[in-house]
XYZ file of C-alpha atoms in Angstrom:
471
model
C 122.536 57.866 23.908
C 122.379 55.548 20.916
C 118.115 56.181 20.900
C 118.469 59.708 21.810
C 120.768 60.547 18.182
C 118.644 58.563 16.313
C 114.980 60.276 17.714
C 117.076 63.775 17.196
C 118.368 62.521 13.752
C 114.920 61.379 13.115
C 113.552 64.754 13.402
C 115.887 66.779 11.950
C 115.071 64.806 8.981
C 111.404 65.198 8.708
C 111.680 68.850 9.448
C 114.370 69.022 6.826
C 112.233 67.031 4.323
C 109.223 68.966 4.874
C 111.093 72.123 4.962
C 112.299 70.955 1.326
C 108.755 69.969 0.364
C 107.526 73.515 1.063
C 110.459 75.059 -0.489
C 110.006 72.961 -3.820
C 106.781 73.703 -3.928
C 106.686 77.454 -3.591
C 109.402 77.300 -6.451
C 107.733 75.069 -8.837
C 104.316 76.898 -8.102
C 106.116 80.459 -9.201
C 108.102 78.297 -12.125
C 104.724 76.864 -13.470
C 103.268 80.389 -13.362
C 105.721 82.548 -14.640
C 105.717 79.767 -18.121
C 101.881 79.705 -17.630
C 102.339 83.859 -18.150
C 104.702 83.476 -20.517
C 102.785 81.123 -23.110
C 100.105 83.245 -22.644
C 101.378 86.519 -23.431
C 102.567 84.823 -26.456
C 99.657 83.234 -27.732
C 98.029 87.276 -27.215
C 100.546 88.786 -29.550
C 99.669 85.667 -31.873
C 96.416 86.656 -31.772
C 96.957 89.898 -32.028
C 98.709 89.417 -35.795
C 95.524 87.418 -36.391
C 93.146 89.089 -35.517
C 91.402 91.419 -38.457
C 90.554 94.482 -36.506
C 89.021 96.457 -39.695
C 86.142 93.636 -39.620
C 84.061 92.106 -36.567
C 85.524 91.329 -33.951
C 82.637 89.844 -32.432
C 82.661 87.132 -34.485
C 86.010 86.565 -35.197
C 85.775 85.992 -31.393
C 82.935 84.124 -31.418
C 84.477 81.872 -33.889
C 87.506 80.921 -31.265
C 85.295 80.186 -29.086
C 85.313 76.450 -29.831
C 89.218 76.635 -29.329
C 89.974 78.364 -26.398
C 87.163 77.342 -24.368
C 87.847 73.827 -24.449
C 89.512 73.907 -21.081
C 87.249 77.063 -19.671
C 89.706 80.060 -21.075
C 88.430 82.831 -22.120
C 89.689 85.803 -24.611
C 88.370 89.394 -23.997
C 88.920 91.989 -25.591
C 88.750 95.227 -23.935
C 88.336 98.767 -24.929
C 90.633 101.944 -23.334
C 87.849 103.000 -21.508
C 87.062 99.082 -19.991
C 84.233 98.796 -21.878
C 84.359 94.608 -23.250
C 84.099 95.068 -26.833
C 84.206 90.951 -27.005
C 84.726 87.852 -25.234
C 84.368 84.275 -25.886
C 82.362 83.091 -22.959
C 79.764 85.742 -22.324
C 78.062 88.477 -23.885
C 79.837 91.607 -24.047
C 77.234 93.720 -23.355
C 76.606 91.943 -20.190
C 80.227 92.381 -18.466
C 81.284 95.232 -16.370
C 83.748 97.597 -16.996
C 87.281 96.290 -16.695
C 88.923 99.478 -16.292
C 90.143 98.935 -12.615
C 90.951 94.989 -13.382
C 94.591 95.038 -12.163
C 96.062 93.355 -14.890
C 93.967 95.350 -17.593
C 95.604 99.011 -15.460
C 99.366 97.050 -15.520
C 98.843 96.527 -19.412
C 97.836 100.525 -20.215
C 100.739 101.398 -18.173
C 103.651 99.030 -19.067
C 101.697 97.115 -22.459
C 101.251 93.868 -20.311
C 100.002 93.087 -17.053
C 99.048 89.573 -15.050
C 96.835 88.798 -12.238
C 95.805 85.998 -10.510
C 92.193 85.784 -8.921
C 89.096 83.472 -7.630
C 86.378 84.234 -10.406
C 83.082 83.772 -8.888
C 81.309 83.668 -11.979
C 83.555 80.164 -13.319
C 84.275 79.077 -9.381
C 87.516 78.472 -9.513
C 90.998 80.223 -9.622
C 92.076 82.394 -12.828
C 95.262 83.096 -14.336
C 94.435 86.645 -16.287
C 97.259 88.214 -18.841
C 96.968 91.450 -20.726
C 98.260 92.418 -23.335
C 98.390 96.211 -25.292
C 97.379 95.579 -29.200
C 100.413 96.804 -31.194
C 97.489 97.312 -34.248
C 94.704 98.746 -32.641
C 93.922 100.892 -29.576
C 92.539 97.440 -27.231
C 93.612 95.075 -24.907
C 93.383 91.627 -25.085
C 93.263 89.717 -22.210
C 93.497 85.734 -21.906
C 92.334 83.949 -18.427
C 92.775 80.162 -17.808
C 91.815 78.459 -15.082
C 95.186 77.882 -12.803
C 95.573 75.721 -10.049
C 99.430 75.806 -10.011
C 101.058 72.776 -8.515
C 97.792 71.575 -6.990
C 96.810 70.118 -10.004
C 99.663 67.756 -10.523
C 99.393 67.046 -6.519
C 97.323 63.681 -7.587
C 100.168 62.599 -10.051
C 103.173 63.448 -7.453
C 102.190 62.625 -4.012
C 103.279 58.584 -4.747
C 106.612 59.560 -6.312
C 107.159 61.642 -3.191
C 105.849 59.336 -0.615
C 108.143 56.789 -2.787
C 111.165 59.209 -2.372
C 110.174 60.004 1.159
C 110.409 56.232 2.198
C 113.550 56.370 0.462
C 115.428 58.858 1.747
C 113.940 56.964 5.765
C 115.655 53.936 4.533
C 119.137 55.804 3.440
C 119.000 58.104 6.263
C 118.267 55.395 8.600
C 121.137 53.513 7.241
C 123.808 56.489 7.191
C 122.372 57.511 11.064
C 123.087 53.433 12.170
C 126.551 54.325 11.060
C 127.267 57.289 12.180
C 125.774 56.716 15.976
C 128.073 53.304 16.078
C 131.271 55.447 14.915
C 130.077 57.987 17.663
C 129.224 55.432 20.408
C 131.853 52.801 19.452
C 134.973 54.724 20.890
C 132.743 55.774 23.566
C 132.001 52.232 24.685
C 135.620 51.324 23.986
C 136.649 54.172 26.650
C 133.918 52.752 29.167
C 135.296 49.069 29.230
C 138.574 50.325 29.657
C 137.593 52.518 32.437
C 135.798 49.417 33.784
C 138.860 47.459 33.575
C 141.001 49.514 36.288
C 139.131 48.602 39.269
C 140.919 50.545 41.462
C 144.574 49.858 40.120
C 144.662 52.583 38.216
C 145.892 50.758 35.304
C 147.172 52.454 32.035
C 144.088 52.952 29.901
C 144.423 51.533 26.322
C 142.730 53.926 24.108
C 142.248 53.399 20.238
C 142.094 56.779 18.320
C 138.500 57.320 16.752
C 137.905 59.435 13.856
C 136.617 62.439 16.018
C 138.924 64.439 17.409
C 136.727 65.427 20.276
C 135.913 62.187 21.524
C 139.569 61.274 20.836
C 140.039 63.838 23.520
C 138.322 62.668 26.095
C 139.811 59.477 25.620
C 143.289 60.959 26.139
C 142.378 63.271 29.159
C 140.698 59.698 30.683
C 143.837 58.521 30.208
C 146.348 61.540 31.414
C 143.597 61.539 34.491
C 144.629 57.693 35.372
C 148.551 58.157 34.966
C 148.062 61.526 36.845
C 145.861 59.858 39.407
C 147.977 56.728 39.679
C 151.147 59.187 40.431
C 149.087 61.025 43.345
C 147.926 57.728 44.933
C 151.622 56.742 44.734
C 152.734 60.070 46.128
C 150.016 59.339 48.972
C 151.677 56.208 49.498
C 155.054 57.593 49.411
C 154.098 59.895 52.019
C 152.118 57.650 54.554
C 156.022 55.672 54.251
C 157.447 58.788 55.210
C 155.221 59.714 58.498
C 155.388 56.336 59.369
C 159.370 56.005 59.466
C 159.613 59.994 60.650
C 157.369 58.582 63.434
C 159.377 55.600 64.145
C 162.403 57.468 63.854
C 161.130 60.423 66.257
C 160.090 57.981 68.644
C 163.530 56.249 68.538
C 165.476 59.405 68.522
C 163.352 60.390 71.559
C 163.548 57.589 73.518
C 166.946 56.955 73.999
C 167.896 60.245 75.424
C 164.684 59.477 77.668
C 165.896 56.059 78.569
C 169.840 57.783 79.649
C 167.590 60.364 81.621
C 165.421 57.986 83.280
C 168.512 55.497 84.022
C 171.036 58.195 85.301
C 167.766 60.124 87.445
C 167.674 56.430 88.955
C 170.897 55.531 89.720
C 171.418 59.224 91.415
C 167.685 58.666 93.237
C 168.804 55.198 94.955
C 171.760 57.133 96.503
C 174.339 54.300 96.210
C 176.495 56.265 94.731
C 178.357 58.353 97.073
C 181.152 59.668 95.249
C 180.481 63.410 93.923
C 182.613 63.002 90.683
C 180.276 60.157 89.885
C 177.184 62.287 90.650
C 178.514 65.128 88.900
C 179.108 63.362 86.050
C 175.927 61.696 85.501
C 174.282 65.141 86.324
C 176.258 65.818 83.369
C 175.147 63.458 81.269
C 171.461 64.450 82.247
C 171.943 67.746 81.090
C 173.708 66.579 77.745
C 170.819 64.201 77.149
C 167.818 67.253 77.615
C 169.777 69.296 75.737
C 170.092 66.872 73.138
C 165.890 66.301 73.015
C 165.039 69.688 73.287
C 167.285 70.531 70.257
C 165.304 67.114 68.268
C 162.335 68.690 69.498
C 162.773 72.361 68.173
C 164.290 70.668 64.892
C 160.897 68.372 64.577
C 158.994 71.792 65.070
C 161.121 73.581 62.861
C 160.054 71.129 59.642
C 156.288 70.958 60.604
C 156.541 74.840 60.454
C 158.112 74.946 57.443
C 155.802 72.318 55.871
C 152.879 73.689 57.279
C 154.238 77.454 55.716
C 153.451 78.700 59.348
C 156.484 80.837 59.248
C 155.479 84.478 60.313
C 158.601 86.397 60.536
C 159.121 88.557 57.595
C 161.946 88.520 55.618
C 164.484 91.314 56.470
C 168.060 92.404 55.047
C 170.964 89.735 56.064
C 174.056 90.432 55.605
C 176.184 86.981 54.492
C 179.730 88.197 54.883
C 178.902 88.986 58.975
C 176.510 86.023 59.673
C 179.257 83.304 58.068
C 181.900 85.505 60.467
C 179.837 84.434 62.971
C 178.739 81.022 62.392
C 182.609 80.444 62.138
C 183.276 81.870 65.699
C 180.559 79.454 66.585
C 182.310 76.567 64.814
C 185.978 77.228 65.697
C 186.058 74.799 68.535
C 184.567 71.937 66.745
C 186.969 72.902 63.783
C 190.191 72.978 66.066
C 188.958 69.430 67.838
C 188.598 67.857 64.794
C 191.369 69.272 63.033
C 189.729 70.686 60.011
C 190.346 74.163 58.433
C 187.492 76.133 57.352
C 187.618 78.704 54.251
C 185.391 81.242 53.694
C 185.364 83.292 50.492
C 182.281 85.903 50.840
C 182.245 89.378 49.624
C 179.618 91.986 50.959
C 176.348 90.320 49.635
C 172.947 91.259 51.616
C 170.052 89.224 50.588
C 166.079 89.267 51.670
C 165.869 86.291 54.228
C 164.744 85.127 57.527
C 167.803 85.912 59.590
C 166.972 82.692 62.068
C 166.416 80.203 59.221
C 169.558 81.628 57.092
C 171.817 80.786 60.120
C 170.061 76.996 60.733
C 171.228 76.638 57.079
C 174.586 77.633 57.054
C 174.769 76.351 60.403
C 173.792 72.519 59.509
C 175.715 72.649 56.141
C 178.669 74.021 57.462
C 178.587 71.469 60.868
C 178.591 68.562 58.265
C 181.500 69.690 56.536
C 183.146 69.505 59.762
C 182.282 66.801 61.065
C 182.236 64.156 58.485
C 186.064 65.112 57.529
C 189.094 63.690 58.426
C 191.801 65.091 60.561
C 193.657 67.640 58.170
C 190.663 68.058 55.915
C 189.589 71.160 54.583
C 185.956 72.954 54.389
C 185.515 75.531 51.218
C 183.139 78.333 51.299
C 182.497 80.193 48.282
C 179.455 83.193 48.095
C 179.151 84.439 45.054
C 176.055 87.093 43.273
C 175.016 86.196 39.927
C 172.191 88.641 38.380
C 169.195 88.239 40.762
C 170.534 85.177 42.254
C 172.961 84.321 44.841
C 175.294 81.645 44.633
C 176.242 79.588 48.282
C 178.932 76.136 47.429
C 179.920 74.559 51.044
C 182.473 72.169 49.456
C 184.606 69.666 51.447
C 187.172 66.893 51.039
C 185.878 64.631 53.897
C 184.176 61.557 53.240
C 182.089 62.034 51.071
C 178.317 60.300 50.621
C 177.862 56.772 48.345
C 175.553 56.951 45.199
C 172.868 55.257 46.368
C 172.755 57.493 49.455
C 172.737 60.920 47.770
C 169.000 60.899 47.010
C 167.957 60.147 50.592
C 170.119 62.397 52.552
C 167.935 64.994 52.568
C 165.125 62.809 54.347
C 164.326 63.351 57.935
C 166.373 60.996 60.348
C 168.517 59.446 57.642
C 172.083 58.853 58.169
C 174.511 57.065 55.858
C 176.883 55.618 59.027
C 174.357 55.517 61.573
C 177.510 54.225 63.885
C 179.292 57.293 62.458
C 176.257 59.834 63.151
C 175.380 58.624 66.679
C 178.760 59.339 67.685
C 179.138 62.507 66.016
C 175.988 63.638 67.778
C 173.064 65.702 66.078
C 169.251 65.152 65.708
C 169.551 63.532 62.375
C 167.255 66.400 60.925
C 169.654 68.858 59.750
C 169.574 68.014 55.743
C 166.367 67.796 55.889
C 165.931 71.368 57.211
C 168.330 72.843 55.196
C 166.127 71.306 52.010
C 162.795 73.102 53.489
C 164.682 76.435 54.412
C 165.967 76.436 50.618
C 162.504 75.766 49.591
C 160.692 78.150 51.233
C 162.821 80.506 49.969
C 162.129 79.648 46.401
C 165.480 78.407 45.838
C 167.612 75.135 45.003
C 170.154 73.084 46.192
C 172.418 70.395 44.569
C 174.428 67.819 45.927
C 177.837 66.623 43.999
C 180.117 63.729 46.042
C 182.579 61.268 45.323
C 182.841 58.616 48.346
C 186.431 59.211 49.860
C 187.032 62.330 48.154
C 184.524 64.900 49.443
C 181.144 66.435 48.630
C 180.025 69.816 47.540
C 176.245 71.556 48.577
C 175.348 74.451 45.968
C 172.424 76.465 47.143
C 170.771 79.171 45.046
C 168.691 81.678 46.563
C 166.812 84.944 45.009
C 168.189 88.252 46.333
C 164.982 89.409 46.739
C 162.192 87.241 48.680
C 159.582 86.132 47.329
C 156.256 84.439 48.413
C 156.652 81.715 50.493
C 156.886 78.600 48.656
C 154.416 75.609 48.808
C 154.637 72.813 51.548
C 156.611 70.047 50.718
C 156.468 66.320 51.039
């Protein structure tokens, strides 16, 4: 990169140097003739108040002849009808007629005219300039030879070689500086870069003075922090199918292991008496239900994870499914000895009728059972704006600090001693978190250990696109 700015600078210089070279010496060429024209024109109306045009002009002319041809001019004076009346470097009588010389037809038409031409007869380039008499009807017309700036080229071509070299030196000079304030924060970004190795280390990044390569370093290091986070995340989630799989296993083996134990027992036949057989036929039963409902609870999450929920959402009315989801609860309620309250007006919402009842279902279920005998279960639907408002408060037991972030994980359970005996897959949080967020809603959790805990959910009236999966 360094090489590449420097060849580019390189050449942007010499065009820009001979650029200026051509540009100074068009203007000094049209400087040097536009004075040349000038002191000419000047030294004709000189001559012109000379000049004695009652007597001869021929040798009046003849007599300047030493003067002005000294460096090849020549004076010529020319009559209207461009017939030469005199001229200091050849006969008069042997020049043509100057009539349609373009500086002799500029000066009858404005009083002064110029023109610049190759005479063949001197061999070399002429400057002419014509100028009207103010005392007599002629025109007087002074050529010198004119080279313009090509005559000094001799005299200037080491001064601008000399300034040339220069201006390498300097440019070379300001270019090594620039390309090391350019490169420096560059290479500075690079070793950092080279530093992580995989760790994904926070990059240290000194601010440079351009902003745009001050940029890069700070989206090099947003990128690290950024990719650091989703590694992390990665890991985060590898933990979480690793303990969902232990925990799935677990959950699933020990209703297999009752199954398989009881199936055994009954498939010996030493046990004769039918109340014994009955009730490990029983217990059987219990067990496969209890699987199959792990089972279609494990499904349930990878669907909702997945977003492989077809149904589409349809009006639910929350007044009649809570009526309902309380019949369903009543026994559980009445052996536990906890009183359920339910304070919901007419509200319809936009849901998925099966997944709205798992919710209320599971959150109302763990009010109950992780009360106390005489406890009390608060239900409170309420609309505000576009939103509706669902608080499943209880004064049970309530949930420790440290707990509160991980209850909504799959297969977590504060009192594991407490859950296995209350029953359940262990999964029911966890769904009611995915349900809430495929919904585009939220929930929050308040609880005080001893004292009860409160679930607010908030859900859109309306549904909208399913949300994103979630880890």
């Amino acid at each position: 990169m360094r090489k590449a700015i420097f060849i580019q600078f390189i050449r942007v210089l010499l065009a820009a140097l001979l650029l200026n070279s051509i540009i100074f010496y068009i203007a000094s060429s049209s400087r040097m003739l536009k004075t040349a024209r000038k002191d000419m024109l000047y030294t004709l109306e000189t001559l012109d108040c000379i000049l004695d045009y009652h007597g001869s002009l021929d040798k009046q002319i003849k007599q300047m002849e030493t003067i002005i041809g000294k460096n090849q001019s020549r004076l010529t004076l020319i009559l209207p009808d461009g017939k030469v009346a005199a001229d200091t470097g050849v006969d008069a009588s042997e020049m043509d007629n100057h009539l349609a010389r373009e500086e002799v037809v500029e000066a009858i038409k404005t009083g002064k005219g110029h023109a610049a031409r190759y005479s063949h007869t001197l061999k070399k380039t002429m400057l002419y300039v014509a100028f009207r008499s103010s005392h007599q009807d002629l025109i007087l017309r002074l050529g010198v030879p004119f080279l313009g700036l090509r005559e000094y080229i001799t005299l200037l071509l080491p001064a601008a070689w000399f300034s040339f070299a220069i201006a390498v030196l300097v440019s070379l000079g300001a270019t090594d500086r620039l390309v090391s304030s350019v490169t420096k924060p560059i290479l500075q970004l690079a070793r950092e870069m080279k530093k992580v190795h995989g760790g994904f280390m926070d990059l240290e990044i000194t601010p440079g003075p351009y902003e745009e390569i001050n940029l890069i370093g700070i989206t090099a290091a947003e990128m690290s922090v950024r990719l650091k986070q989703y590694v992390e995340q990665l890991e985060k989630e590898r933990t979480i199918r690793q303990e969902f799989f232990s925990n799935a296993s677990h959950e699933l083996k020990t209703p297999l292991t009752s199954i398989q134990g009881y199936a055994e027992l009954l498939e010996q036949g030493n046990i004769k008496d039918e109340t014994i057989k009955q009730d490990f036929i029983c217990r059987i039963r219990k067990e496969s239900v209890h699987m199959t409902s792990l089972i279609n609870d494990i499904l349930m999450i990878s669907r909702l994870e997945a977003n492989e929920i077809k149904e589409s959402p349809v009006a639910v009315d929350l007044q009649k499914l809570f009526s309902e989801i309380l019949i369903t609860l009543e026994p559980l309620a009445k052996e536990l000895e906890v009183i359920v309250s339910i304070d919901c007006p007419p509200i319809t919402i936009e849901a998925i009728p099966q997944q709205m009842h798992q919710l209320c279902l599971n959150l109302l279920t763990n009010a109950v059972k992780y009360n106390r005998p005489g406890g009390n279960v608060w239900v409170n639907i309420h609309k505000t704006g576009e939103k509706v408002i669902l608080m499943v408060q209880d004064n049970g037991v309530g949930i420790p600090k440290e707990a509160q972030e991980r209850i909504f994980e799959r297969f977590y359970r504060v009192d594991k001693s407490r859950s296995r005996k209350q029953g359940g897959t262990g999964l029911g949080l966890s769904i009611v978190k995915h349900i809430v967020n495929h919904a585009h809603g939220k929930i929050e959790l308040s609880s005080v250990p001893g004292k009860g805990s409160c679930f607010t959910i908030t859900l859109p009236v309306c549904a909208a696109a399913p949300a994103g999966p979630i880890p």
